[in-house]
C-alpha cells in the first residue's frame, strides 16, 4: 500500500522534500542586534528532530529598520551569516531542507514584542524606537506613528536590500528563500489598497500595487540559484472591506509564477493588525480555501497553513488537491513530534522511520513488547 500523500516526497527544482510537512517561519523575538542566539539553535533542533521536510527561519529583516522589534533576526549585515549558517547546518544534519523568510516590516516595524502588546515602541519601553516606512502616510492603527511614504529612490534601495539579503542567505547555506509579502508588512502594504493610496506607478491599479512585490521577487530570482526553490507568502485576503480579495491574489500568483516563484504560501489578514490578537475565533483549516483557490486559479503549487491540527486533516487537504505542502507553526510548538504522530494516525508502514534512528529504534523496540 503506498504511503499517504503527507509522507510522499516532493521535488521542487533540484531540492527533494522527504515529505510534505514544513515548519512555518515563527518569530521568536530572541535575537540581539539581529544575531541568532542559543535559543534559536535549541528551538530549531527541537523542531528538526521531529522529521519535517523543511524548516524555515523566522521573518528576518533585510534592513535594520525593517525588523518588527529589537528582538527580530536580521540578515542586513555580513556578521549575521555565521549564526544563520549554524541553523542551516543543523537542519541539513538531520535531513531537512533549510529555508529563510526575507522580510521588511514596513509600517509595522518599531514595535514591542507580542507579549508586551505588539504596539508602537516608545522610549518609555526601554528600547529606542525608530521611524517606519510604507507606501502612504497611513498608520496601521489610530495613534501609531505616521509612516514615511517611500520615494521611488528609497524603493530601489529596499529592492537592493532584499537582493543583498538573498546573497547572504546563499552564503549561509539555505536551500529555500521565501519572500514575505503578507501580514501587513511592507510588500503586503504596497499590494493592499487599504494601506496604499499612492498615485504614482506603485499605487492605484492592481497592476501598480503588484509592482513592488514583483520587483523584489524578480530581483531575488535573478540572484537566487536556478536550482533552488523560491517561495512567496501572501495574505490571500485582507478580510477588511475594500482590501485585497482572493481574485487579486490569484492575479498576483500568476505573475509570481511567471517570474520563477515555485510555491505560494497562503496565509491571510494582517493589514489591520494580527489575526491571532484580534479576538476572532478561528476554525481548523480556516485558510485552506485560499491555498486551494490560488493553486487552481494560478496553476501553481501552494502551501496551506493555519490551524492544521492532525495528520488526517493534513492528508485530506493534500488528497483534495487543495495544496501541495502543509505548513505548521503553533501545533509544532505544542508537539514537535507531530510528524511521528501523524504517521501513526495515517498508519504508514514504519512510522518510527520518520524520527531520527536514535529515537525511532527505542520507540519501535518498546512497541514490539508493550502489552496495551
Short mmCIF file of C-alpha atoms in Angstrom, two decimals:
data_model
loop_
_atom_site.label_atom_id
_atom_site.label_comp_id
_atom_site.label_asym_id
_atom_site.label_seq_id
_atom_site.Cartn_x
_atom_site.Cartn_y
_atom_site.Cartn_z
CA UNK A 1 0.00 0.00 0.00
CA UNK A 2 1.51 3.39 -0.97
CA UNK A 3 2.32 5.91 1.73
CA UNK A 4 -0.20 8.70 2.32
CA UNK A 5 0.44 11.88 0.35
CA UNK A 6 1.66 13.58 3.55
CA UNK A 7 4.62 11.21 3.53
CA UNK A 8 5.26 11.21 -0.20
CA UNK A 9 8.42 13.08 -1.30
CA UNK A 10 8.11 16.18 -3.46
CA UNK A 11 10.81 17.53 -5.75
CA UNK A 12 10.99 21.29 -6.37
CA UNK A 13 13.74 22.31 -8.75
CA UNK A 14 16.82 20.44 -7.51
CA UNK A 15 15.59 20.01 -3.94
CA UNK A 16 13.70 16.98 -2.68
CA UNK A 17 11.44 17.29 0.33
CA UNK A 18 11.24 13.94 2.13
CA UNK A 19 7.55 14.52 2.97
CA UNK A 20 5.03 17.37 2.72
CA UNK A 21 5.48 18.76 6.26
CA UNK A 22 7.06 22.21 6.59
CA UNK A 23 7.90 24.18 9.71
CA UNK A 24 6.44 27.62 9.14
CA UNK A 25 8.53 30.72 9.96
CA UNK A 26 7.81 31.61 13.59
CA UNK A 27 9.19 34.81 15.09
CA UNK A 28 10.93 34.15 18.40
CA UNK A 29 11.93 37.75 19.31
CA UNK A 30 15.11 36.45 20.97
CA UNK A 31 17.76 37.94 18.65
CA UNK A 32 20.33 40.51 19.76
CA UNK A 33 21.12 43.16 17.14
CA UNK A 34 19.69 40.76 14.57
CA UNK A 35 22.01 37.92 15.62
CA UNK A 36 20.85 34.38 16.32
CA UNK A 37 21.18 33.16 19.90
CA UNK A 38 21.35 29.76 21.61
CA UNK A 39 17.56 29.94 21.94
CA UNK A 40 17.23 29.75 18.16
CA UNK A 41 19.58 26.76 17.96
CA UNK A 42 17.62 24.87 20.61
CA UNK A 43 14.28 25.87 19.05
CA UNK A 44 15.31 24.66 15.60
CA UNK A 45 16.92 21.50 16.97
CA UNK A 46 13.69 20.64 18.77
CA UNK A 47 11.71 21.06 15.55
CA UNK A 48 14.01 19.39 13.03
CA UNK A 49 14.31 16.21 15.13
CA UNK A 50 10.58 15.67 14.62
CA UNK A 51 11.14 14.80 10.96
CA UNK A 52 9.72 17.65 8.82
CA UNK A 53 10.81 18.03 5.22
CA UNK A 54 11.81 21.68 5.52
CA UNK A 55 12.27 24.16 8.34
CA UNK A 56 12.06 27.93 7.88
CA UNK A 57 13.88 30.55 9.90
CA UNK A 58 11.53 33.28 11.06
CA UNK A 59 10.82 36.57 9.27
CA UNK A 60 14.31 38.05 9.01
CA UNK A 61 14.85 41.76 8.44
CA UNK A 62 16.63 42.78 5.25
CA UNK A 63 17.42 46.15 6.87
CA UNK A 64 17.94 47.15 10.50
CA UNK A 65 14.78 49.26 10.45
CA UNK A 66 12.91 46.55 8.56
CA UNK A 67 12.70 44.42 11.71
CA UNK A 68 9.44 44.21 13.61
CA UNK A 69 11.09 44.52 17.03
CA UNK A 70 14.55 44.80 18.55
CA UNK A 71 14.34 41.04 19.12
CA UNK A 72 13.91 40.09 15.46
CA UNK A 73 16.56 38.27 13.45
CA UNK A 74 18.42 40.17 10.74
CA UNK A 75 20.23 39.47 7.53
CA UNK A 76 21.30 43.05 6.79
CA UNK A 77 24.94 42.62 7.72
CA UNK A 78 27.58 40.02 6.81
CA UNK A 79 28.14 39.38 10.51
CA UNK A 80 24.71 37.69 10.64
CA UNK A 81 25.79 34.93 8.24
CA UNK A 82 27.66 32.75 10.75
CA UNK A 83 24.71 32.44 13.13
CA UNK A 84 22.33 31.69 10.27
CA UNK A 85 24.73 29.11 8.86
CA UNK A 86 24.74 27.33 12.22
CA UNK A 87 20.95 26.90 11.92
CA UNK A 88 21.04 25.82 8.26
CA UNK A 89 23.73 23.26 9.04
CA UNK A 90 21.59 21.90 11.87
CA UNK A 91 18.62 21.43 9.54
CA UNK A 92 20.79 19.65 7.00
CA UNK A 93 22.41 17.37 9.58
CA UNK A 94 19.02 15.92 10.47
CA UNK A 95 17.66 15.57 6.95
CA UNK A 96 15.58 18.69 6.40
CA UNK A 97 15.86 21.39 3.78
CA UNK A 98 16.61 24.78 5.28
CA UNK A 99 14.63 27.89 4.42
CA UNK A 100 14.60 31.51 5.45
CA UNK A 101 11.87 34.13 5.14
CA UNK A 102 13.17 37.52 3.98
CA UNK A 103 11.10 40.40 5.29
CA UNK A 104 10.70 44.12 5.76
CA UNK A 105 8.16 45.10 8.41
CA UNK A 106 7.28 48.46 6.84
CA UNK A 107 4.75 50.40 8.89
CA UNK A 108 4.52 47.52 11.41
CA UNK A 109 8.17 47.94 12.42
CA UNK A 110 9.46 49.55 15.64
CA UNK A 111 7.03 47.56 17.79
CA UNK A 112 7.07 45.94 21.19
CA UNK A 113 7.12 42.16 21.35
CA UNK A 114 3.72 40.43 21.15
CA UNK A 115 3.62 39.58 24.86
CA UNK A 116 4.18 43.30 25.52
CA UNK A 117 1.23 44.25 23.34
CA UNK A 118 2.74 44.42 19.82
CA UNK A 119 2.20 48.18 19.93
CA UNK A 120 4.27 51.05 18.64
CA UNK A 121 7.55 51.23 20.55
CA UNK A 122 8.23 54.32 22.66
CA UNK A 123 11.31 55.47 24.57
CA UNK A 124 9.47 54.60 27.78
CA UNK A 125 9.73 50.92 26.80
CA UNK A 126 13.48 50.99 27.38
CA UNK A 127 14.39 50.35 23.75
CA UNK A 128 14.94 53.02 21.13
CA UNK A 129 12.09 53.42 18.64
CA UNK A 130 12.77 54.21 15.01
CA UNK A 131 10.84 55.70 12.10
CA UNK A 132 8.67 53.43 10.00
CA UNK A 133 8.05 53.46 6.25
CA UNK A 134 5.20 52.49 3.97
CA UNK A 135 3.54 53.22 0.67
CA UNK A 136 1.49 56.11 2.09
CA UNK A 137 1.41 58.21 5.27
CA UNK A 138 -1.24 55.97 6.82
CA UNK A 139 -0.59 54.34 10.21
CA UNK A 140 -1.80 50.81 10.81
CA UNK A 141 -3.85 51.95 13.81
CA UNK A 142 -5.03 55.27 15.16
CA UNK A 143 -2.38 56.65 17.47
CA UNK A 144 0.52 54.86 15.80
CA UNK A 145 3.29 56.97 14.27
CA UNK A 146 2.66 58.01 10.68
CA UNK A 147 4.97 56.05 8.36
CA UNK A 148 7.23 57.90 5.95
CA UNK A 149 5.96 57.32 2.38
CA UNK A 150 8.83 55.83 0.41
CA UNK A 151 10.20 57.75 -2.55
CA UNK A 152 10.99 55.85 -5.73
CA UNK A 153 14.71 56.14 -4.95
CA UNK A 154 14.10 54.68 -1.48
CA UNK A 155 12.06 51.88 -3.02
CA UNK A 156 15.02 50.99 -5.23
CA UNK A 157 17.24 50.87 -2.14
CA UNK A 158 14.88 48.45 -0.43
CA UNK A 159 14.81 46.21 -3.50
CA UNK A 160 18.61 46.10 -3.34
CA UNK A 161 18.43 45.27 0.38
CA UNK A 162 16.36 42.18 -0.47
CA UNK A 163 18.92 41.22 -3.12
CA UNK A 164 21.81 41.61 -0.67
CA UNK A 165 19.87 39.51 1.85
CA UNK A 166 19.41 36.76 -0.76
CA UNK A 167 23.18 36.70 -1.34
CA UNK A 168 23.73 36.35 2.41
CA UNK A 169 21.11 33.58 2.57
CA UNK A 170 23.05 31.74 -0.12
CA UNK A 171 26.32 32.23 1.79
CA UNK A 172 24.64 30.83 4.92
CA UNK A 173 23.65 27.65 3.09
CA UNK A 174 19.89 27.94 2.83
CA UNK A 175 18.05 25.82 0.26
CA UNK A 176 14.88 27.92 0.02
CA UNK A 177 14.12 31.62 0.24
CA UNK A 178 10.61 32.80 0.99
CA UNK A 179 9.67 36.42 0.28
CA UNK A 180 7.37 37.75 2.98
CA UNK A 181 4.50 39.50 1.23
CA UNK A 182 1.87 39.06 3.93
CA UNK A 183 0.57 40.17 7.34
CA UNK A 184 0.60 43.92 6.76
CA UNK A 185 4.36 44.17 6.34
CA UNK A 186 5.97 46.30 3.64
CA UNK A 187 5.27 44.30 0.47
CA UNK A 188 1.73 43.49 1.55
CA UNK A 189 1.11 47.15 2.44
CA UNK A 190 2.01 48.12 -1.14
CA UNK A 191 -0.29 45.40 -2.51
CA UNK A 192 -3.26 46.33 -0.34
CA UNK A 193 -5.49 49.29 -1.28
CA UNK A 194 -6.14 49.75 2.45
CA UNK A 195 -2.55 50.87 3.08
CA UNK A 196 -1.58 52.07 -0.40
CA UNK A 197 -3.14 55.31 -1.62
CA UNK A 198 -0.30 56.34 -3.94
CA UNK A 199 -0.97 57.95 -7.30
CA UNK A 200 2.35 57.08 -8.95
CA UNK A 201 3.42 53.83 -10.67
CA UNK A 202 3.31 51.98 -7.31
CA UNK A 203 -0.33 52.73 -6.44
CA UNK A 204 -3.87 52.77 -7.70
CA UNK A 205 -4.46 49.90 -10.10
CA UNK A 206 -3.88 46.25 -9.23
CA UNK A 207 -1.01 46.20 -11.71
CA UNK A 208 0.65 49.14 -9.95
CA UNK A 209 0.07 47.73 -6.48
CA UNK A 210 1.72 44.47 -7.56
CA UNK A 211 4.76 46.35 -8.86
CA UNK A 212 6.93 46.38 -5.73
CA UNK A 213 6.23 42.75 -4.71
CA UNK A 214 7.11 41.66 -8.24
CA UNK A 215 10.20 43.88 -8.42
CA UNK A 216 11.57 42.42 -5.19
CA UNK A 217 10.78 38.85 -6.16
CA UNK A 218 12.19 39.15 -9.68
CA UNK A 219 15.37 40.74 -8.33
CA UNK A 220 15.82 37.88 -5.85
CA UNK A 221 15.11 35.26 -8.51
CA UNK A 222 17.87 36.74 -10.68
CA UNK A 223 20.48 36.12 -7.98
CA UNK A 224 18.99 33.06 -6.27
CA UNK A 225 20.38 29.93 -7.99
CA UNK A 226 18.19 28.40 -10.67
CA UNK A 227 18.27 25.01 -8.93
CA UNK A 228 16.96 26.38 -5.61
CA UNK A 229 13.25 26.96 -4.85
CA UNK A 230 11.71 30.37 -4.26
CA UNK A 231 8.53 30.72 -2.17
CA UNK A 232 6.30 33.75 -1.65
CA UNK A 233 3.96 34.23 1.32
CA UNK A 234 0.71 36.06 0.68
CA UNK A 235 -2.12 37.33 2.79
CA UNK A 236 -4.66 35.94 0.36
CA UNK A 237 -7.38 38.27 1.62
CA UNK A 238 -7.28 41.31 3.87
CA UNK A 239 -10.61 40.46 5.45
CA UNK A 240 -11.35 44.19 5.55
CA UNK A 241 -13.84 45.97 3.30
CA UNK A 242 -12.03 47.46 0.32
CA UNK A 243 -8.94 45.33 0.86
CA UNK A 244 -7.19 42.57 -1.04
CA UNK A 245 -9.51 39.90 -2.45
CA UNK A 246 -8.77 36.33 -3.43
CA UNK A 247 -9.10 37.39 -7.07
CA UNK A 248 -6.33 39.96 -6.54
CA UNK A 249 -4.12 37.29 -5.01
CA UNK A 250 -4.72 34.82 -7.83
CA UNK A 251 -3.67 37.55 -10.28
CA UNK A 252 -0.52 38.18 -8.22
CA UNK A 253 0.21 34.45 -8.05
CA UNK A 254 0.06 34.17 -11.84
CA UNK A 255 2.63 36.93 -12.13
CA UNK A 256 4.79 35.39 -9.41
CA UNK A 257 4.79 32.10 -11.29
CA UNK A 258 5.86 33.84 -14.49
CA UNK A 259 8.98 35.26 -12.79
CA UNK A 260 10.07 31.99 -11.21
CA UNK A 261 8.24 31.53 -7.90
CA UNK A 262 7.68 27.84 -7.18
CA UNK A 263 5.28 27.85 -4.21
CA UNK A 264 2.78 30.38 -2.86
CA UNK A 265 2.41 30.14 0.92
CA UNK A 266 -1.19 31.13 1.63
CA UNK A 267 -1.93 32.99 4.84
CA UNK A 268 -4.40 35.86 5.35
CA UNK A 269 -5.08 39.10 7.17
CA UNK A 270 -2.72 41.43 8.98
CA UNK A 271 -3.38 44.70 7.21
CA UNK A 272 -5.31 45.88 10.26
CA UNK A 273 -3.25 44.03 12.87
CA UNK A 274 -2.60 40.43 13.85
CA UNK A 275 -5.42 37.94 13.26
CA UNK A 276 -4.39 35.93 16.32
CA UNK A 277 -4.51 39.03 18.52
CA UNK A 278 -7.87 40.19 17.16
CA UNK A 279 -10.04 38.04 19.41
CA UNK A 280 -11.55 36.28 16.38
CA UNK A 281 -12.36 32.59 16.83
CA UNK A 282 -10.56 30.53 14.20
CA UNK A 283 -11.75 27.21 12.83
CA UNK A 284 -9.28 24.42 11.95
CA UNK A 285 -8.02 24.83 8.41
CA UNK A 286 -9.60 28.29 8.09
CA UNK A 287 -7.08 29.38 5.45
CA UNK A 288 -7.04 26.20 3.35
CA UNK A 289 -9.65 27.51 0.86
CA UNK A 290 -7.21 30.29 -0.07
CA UNK A 291 -4.45 27.79 -0.88
CA UNK A 292 -6.94 25.84 -2.97
CA UNK A 293 -8.15 28.92 -4.87
CA UNK A 294 -4.61 30.08 -5.65
CA UNK A 295 -3.48 26.59 -6.65
CA UNK A 296 -6.34 26.17 -9.10
CA UNK A 297 -6.61 29.76 -10.26
CA UNK A 298 -2.91 30.34 -10.93
CA UNK A 299 -1.85 26.74 -11.63
CA UNK A 300 0.95 27.00 -9.09
CA UNK A 301 1.95 24.85 -6.11
CA UNK A 302 0.68 26.14 -2.78
CA UNK A 303 1.39 25.64 0.90
CA UNK A 304 -1.55 25.55 3.29
CA UNK A 305 -1.16 26.99 6.77
CA UNK A 306 -3.38 27.90 9.68
CA UNK A 307 -4.81 25.65 12.41
CA UNK A 308 -3.93 22.37 10.71
CA UNK A 309 -4.06 20.14 13.74
CA UNK A 310 -3.54 16.48 12.87
CA UNK A 311 -2.37 14.06 10.22
CA UNK A 312 -5.77 13.03 8.83
CA UNK A 313 -6.73 16.70 8.37
CA UNK A 314 -3.43 17.38 6.57
CA UNK A 315 -3.87 14.29 4.40
CA UNK A 316 -7.38 15.35 3.43
CA UNK A 317 -6.08 18.76 2.29
CA UNK A 318 -3.48 17.13 0.04
CA UNK A 319 -5.82 14.43 -1.26
CA UNK A 320 -8.42 17.06 -2.23
CA UNK A 321 -5.80 18.88 -4.29
CA UNK A 322 -6.10 21.99 -2.14
CA UNK A 323 -2.34 22.33 -1.52
CA UNK A 324 0.99 20.64 -2.17
CA UNK A 325 2.64 21.31 1.20
CA UNK A 326 1.40 21.60 4.77
CA UNK A 327 2.96 24.29 6.96
CA UNK A 328 2.70 24.04 10.72
CA UNK A 329 3.62 26.55 13.38
CA UNK A 330 1.96 26.62 16.78
CA UNK A 331 0.96 22.97 16.54
CA UNK A 332 4.65 22.06 16.35
CA UNK A 333 5.39 24.22 19.38
CA UNK A 334 2.87 22.09 21.25
CA UNK A 335 4.12 18.83 19.73
CA UNK A 336 7.46 18.85 17.90
CA UNK A 337 6.92 15.12 17.21
CA UNK A 338 3.75 15.91 15.23
CA UNK A 339 5.12 14.19 12.08
CA UNK A 340 5.55 10.91 14.00
CA UNK A 341 2.07 11.12 15.49
CA UNK A 342 0.66 11.92 12.04
CA UNK A 343 2.47 8.87 10.63
CA UNK A 344 0.93 6.69 13.33
CA UNK A 345 -2.55 8.12 12.73
CA UNK A 346 -2.23 7.56 8.97
CA UNK A 347 -0.87 4.05 9.55
CA UNK A 348 2.22 4.32 7.39
CA UNK A 349 4.21 1.11 7.30
CA UNK A 350 7.03 2.28 9.57
CA UNK A 351 6.15 5.45 11.47
CA UNK A 352 9.37 5.16 13.52
CA UNK A 353 11.43 5.93 10.42
CA UNK A 354 10.05 9.49 10.50
CA UNK A 355 12.18 10.15 13.58
CA UNK A 356 15.98 10.05 13.87
CA UNK A 357 17.11 6.46 14.39
CA UNK A 358 18.35 7.40 17.86
CA UNK A 359 14.68 7.89 18.82
CA UNK A 360 12.89 5.56 16.41
CA UNK A 361 14.94 2.50 17.38
CA UNK A 362 13.88 2.66 21.02
CA UNK A 363 10.25 3.50 20.35
CA UNK A 364 9.88 0.66 17.86
CA UNK A 365 11.52 -1.80 20.25
CA UNK A 366 9.19 -0.72 23.06
CA UNK A 367 6.11 -1.00 20.82
CA UNK A 368 7.04 -4.58 19.95
CA UNK A 369 6.81 -5.70 23.58
CA UNK A 370 4.30 -3.31 25.10
CA UNK A 371 1.07 -5.01 26.20
CA UNK A 372 -1.76 -2.49 25.93
#
